[in-house]
Coordinates of N, CA, C and O in Angstrom, one line a residue:
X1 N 2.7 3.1 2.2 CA 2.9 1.6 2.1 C 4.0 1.4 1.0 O 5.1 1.1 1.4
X2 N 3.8 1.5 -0.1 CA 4.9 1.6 -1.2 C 5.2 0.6 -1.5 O 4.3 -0.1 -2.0
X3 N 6.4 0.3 -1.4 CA 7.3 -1.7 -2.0 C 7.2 -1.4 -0.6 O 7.7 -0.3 -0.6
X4 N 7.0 -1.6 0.4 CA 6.6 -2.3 1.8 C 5.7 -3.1 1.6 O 5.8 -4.3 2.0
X5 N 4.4 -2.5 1.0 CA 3.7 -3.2 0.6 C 3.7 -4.6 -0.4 O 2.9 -5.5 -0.7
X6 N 4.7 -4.5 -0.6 CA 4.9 -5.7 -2.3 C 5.5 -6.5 -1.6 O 5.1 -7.6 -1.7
X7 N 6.7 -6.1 -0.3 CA 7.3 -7.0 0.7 C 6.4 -7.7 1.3 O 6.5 -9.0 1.4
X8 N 5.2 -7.0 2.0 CA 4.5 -8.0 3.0 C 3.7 -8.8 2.4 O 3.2 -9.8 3.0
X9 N 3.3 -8.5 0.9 CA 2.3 -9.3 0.3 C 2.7 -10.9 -0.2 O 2.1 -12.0 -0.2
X10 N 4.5 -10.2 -0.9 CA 5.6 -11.5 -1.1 C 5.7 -12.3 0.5 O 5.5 -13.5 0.3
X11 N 5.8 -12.1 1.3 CA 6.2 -12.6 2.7 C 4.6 -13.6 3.3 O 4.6 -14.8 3.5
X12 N 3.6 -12.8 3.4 CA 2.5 -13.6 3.2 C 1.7 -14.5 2.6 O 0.9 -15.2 3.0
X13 N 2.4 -14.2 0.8 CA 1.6 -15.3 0.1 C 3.1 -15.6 -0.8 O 3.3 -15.2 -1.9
X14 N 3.9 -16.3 0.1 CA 5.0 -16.9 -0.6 C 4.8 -17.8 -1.8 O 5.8 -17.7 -2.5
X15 N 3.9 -18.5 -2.3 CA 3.5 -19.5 -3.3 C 2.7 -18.7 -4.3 O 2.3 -19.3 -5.3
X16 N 2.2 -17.2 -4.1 CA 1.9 -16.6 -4.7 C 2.6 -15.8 -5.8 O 3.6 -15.3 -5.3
X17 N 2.5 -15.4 -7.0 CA 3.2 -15.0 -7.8 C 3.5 -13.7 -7.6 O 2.8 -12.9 -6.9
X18 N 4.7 -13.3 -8.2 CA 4.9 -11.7 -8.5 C 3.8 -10.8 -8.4 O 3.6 -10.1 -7.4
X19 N 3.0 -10.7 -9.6 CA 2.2 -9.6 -10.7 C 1.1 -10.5 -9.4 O 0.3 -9.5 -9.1
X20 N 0.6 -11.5 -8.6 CA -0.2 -11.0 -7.8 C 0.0 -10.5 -6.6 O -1.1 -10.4 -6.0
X21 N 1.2 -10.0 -5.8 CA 1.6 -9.3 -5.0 C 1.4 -7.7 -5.3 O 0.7 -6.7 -4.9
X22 N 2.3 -7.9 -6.5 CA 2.3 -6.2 -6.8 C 0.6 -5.6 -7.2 O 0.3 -4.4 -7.0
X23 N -0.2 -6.3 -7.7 CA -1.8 -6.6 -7.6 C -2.2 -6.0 -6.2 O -2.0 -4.8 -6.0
X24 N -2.5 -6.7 -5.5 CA -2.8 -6.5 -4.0 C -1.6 -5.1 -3.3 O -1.9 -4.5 -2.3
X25 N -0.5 -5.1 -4.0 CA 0.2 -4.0 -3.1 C -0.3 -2.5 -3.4 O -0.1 -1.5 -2.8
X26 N -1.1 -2.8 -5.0 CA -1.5 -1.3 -5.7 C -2.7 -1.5 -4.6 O -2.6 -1.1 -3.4
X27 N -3.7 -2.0 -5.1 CA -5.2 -2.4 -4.3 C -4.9 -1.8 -2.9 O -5.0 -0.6 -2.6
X28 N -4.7 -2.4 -2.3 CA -4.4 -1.9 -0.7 C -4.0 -0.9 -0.6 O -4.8 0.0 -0.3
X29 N -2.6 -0.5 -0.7 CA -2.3 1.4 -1.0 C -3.1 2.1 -1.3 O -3.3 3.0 -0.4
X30 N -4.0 2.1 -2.7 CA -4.4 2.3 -3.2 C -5.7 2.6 -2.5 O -6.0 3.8 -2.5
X31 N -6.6 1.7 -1.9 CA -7.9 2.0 -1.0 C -7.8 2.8 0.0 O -8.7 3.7 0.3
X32 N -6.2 2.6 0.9 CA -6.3 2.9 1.7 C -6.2 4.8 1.8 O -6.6 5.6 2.7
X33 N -5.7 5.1 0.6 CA -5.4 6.6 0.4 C -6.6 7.5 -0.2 O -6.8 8.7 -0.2
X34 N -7.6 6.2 -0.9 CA -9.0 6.8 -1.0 C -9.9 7.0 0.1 O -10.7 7.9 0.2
X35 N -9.5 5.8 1.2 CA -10.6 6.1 2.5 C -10.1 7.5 2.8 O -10.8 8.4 3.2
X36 N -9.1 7.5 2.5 CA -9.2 9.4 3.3 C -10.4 10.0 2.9 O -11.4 10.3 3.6
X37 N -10.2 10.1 1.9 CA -12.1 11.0 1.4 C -12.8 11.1 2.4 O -13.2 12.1 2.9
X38 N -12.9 9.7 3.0 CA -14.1 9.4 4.2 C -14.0 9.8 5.5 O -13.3 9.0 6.2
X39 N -14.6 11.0 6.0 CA -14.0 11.5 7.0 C -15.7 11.5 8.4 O -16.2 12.4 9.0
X40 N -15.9 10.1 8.5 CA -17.0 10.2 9.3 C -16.1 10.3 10.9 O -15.0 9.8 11.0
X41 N -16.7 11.0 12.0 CA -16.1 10.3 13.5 C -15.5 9.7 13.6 O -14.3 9.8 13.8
X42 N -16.4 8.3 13.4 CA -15.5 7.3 14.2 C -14.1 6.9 13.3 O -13.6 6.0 14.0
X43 N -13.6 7.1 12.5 CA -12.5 6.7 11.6 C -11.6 8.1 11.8 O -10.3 8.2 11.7
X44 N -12.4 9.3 12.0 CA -11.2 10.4 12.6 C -10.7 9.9 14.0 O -9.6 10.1 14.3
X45 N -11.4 9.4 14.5 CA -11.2 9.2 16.3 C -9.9 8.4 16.2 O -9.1 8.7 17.1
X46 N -9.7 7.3 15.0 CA -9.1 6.3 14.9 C -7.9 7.1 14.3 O -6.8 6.7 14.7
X47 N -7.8 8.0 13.6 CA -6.8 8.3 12.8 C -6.0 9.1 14.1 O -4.8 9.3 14.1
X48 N -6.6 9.3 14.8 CA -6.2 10.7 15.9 C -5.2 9.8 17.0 O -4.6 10.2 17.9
X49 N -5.3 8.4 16.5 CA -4.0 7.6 17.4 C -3.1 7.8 17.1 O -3.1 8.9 16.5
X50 N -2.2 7.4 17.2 CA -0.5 7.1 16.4 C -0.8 6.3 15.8 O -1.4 6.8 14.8
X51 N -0.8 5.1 15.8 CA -0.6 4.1 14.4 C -2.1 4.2 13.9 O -2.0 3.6 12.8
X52 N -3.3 4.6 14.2 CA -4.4 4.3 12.9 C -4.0 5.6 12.1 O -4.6 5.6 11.0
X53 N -3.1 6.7 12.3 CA -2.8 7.7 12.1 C -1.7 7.3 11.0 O -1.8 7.9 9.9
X54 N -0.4 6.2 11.2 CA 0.1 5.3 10.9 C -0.2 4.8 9.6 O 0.6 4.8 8.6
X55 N -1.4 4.2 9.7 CA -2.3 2.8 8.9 C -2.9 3.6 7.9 O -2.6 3.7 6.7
X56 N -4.0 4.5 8.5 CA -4.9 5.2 7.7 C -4.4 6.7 7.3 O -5.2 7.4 6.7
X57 N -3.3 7.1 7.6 CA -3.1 8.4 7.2 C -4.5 9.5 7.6 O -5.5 9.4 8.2
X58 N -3.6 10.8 6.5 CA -4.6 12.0 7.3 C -5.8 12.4 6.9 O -6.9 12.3 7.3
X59 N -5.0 13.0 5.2 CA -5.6 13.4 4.1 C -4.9 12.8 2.6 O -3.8 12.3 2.3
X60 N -6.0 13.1 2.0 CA -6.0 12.7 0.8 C -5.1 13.2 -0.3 O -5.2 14.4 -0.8
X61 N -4.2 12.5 -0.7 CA -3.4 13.4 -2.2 C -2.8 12.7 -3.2 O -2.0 11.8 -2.9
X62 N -3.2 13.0 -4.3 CA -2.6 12.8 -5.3 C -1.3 12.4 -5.9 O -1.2 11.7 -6.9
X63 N -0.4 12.9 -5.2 CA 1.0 12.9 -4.9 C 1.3 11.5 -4.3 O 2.0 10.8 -5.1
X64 N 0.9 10.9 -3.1 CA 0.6 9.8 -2.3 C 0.8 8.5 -3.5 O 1.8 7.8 -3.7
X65 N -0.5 8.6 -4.3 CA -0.8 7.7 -5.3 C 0.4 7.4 -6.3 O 1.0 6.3 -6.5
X66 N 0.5 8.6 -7.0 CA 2.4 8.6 -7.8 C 3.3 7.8 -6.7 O 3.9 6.8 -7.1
X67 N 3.3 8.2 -5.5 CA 5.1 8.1 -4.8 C 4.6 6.6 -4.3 O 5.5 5.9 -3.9
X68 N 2.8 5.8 -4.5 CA 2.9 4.6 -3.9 C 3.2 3.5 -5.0 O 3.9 2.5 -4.9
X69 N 2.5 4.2 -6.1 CA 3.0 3.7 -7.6 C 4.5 3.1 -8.2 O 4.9 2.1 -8.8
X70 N 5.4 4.6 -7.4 CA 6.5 4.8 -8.2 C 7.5 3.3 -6.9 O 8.4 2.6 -7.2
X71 N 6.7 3.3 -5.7 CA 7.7 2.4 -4.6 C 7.3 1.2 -5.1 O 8.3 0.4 -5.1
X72 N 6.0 0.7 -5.5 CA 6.0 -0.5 -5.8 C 6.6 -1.3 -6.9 O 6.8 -2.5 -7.0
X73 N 6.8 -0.1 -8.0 CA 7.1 -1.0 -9.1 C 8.6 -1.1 -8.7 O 9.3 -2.2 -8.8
X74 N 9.2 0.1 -8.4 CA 10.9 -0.4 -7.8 C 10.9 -1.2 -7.6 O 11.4 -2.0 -8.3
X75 N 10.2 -1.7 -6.1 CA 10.2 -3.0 -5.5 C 10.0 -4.5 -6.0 O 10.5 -5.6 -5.6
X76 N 9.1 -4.3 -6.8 CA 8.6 -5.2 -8.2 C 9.7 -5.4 -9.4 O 9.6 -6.4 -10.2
X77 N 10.6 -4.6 -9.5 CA 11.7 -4.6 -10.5 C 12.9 -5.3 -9.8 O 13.6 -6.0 -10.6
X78 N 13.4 -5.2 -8.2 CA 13.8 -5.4 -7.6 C 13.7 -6.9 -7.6 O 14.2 -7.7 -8.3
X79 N 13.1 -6.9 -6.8 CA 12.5 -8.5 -6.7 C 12.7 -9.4 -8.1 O 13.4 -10.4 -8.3
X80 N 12.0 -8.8 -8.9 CA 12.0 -9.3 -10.0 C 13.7 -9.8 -10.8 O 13.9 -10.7 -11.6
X81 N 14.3 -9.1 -10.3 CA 16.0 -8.9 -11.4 C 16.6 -9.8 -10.0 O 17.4 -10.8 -10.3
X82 N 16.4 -9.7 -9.1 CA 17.0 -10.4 -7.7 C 16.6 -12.0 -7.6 O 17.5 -12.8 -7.3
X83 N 15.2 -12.4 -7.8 CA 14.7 -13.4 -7.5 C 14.4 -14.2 -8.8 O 14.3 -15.4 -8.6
X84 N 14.1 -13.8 -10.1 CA 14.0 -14.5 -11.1 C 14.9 -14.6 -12.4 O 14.6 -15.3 -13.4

């Protein structure tokens, strides 16, 4: 998700501030790269599509967390120098 994330949260809560976009862009990323841990059936079944595959990714890493970190605040700096 990355500053994709910071995009759709800016684009959805236009009246919403910065610092709560980039909020919700860590949070979401962020959850979504912990559900990996959770590897019951029915959420492998889902992952085993193209896009829940897509949405929810595979496996879990570390690395993920850094590179979702390092996209949002770009995009957050971006935004920020661009729009304010």
């Amino acid at each position: 998700m990355g500053n994709d994330g910071l995009f759709w949260f800016s684009i959805f809560t236009p009246n919403g501030t910065l610092i709560k976009s980039l909020l919700l862009a860590f949070i979401f990323s962020y959850l979504i790269e912990f559900s990996q841990l959770y590897q019951a059936d029915w959420i492998n079944q889902i992952r085993a599509s193209t896009l829940g595959g897509l949405v929810l990714g595979y496996g879990f890493l570390i690395q993920d967390l850094v590179s979702y970190a390092i996209g949002i605040l770009i995009g957050f700096c971006l935004d920020y120098h661009l729009y304010y």
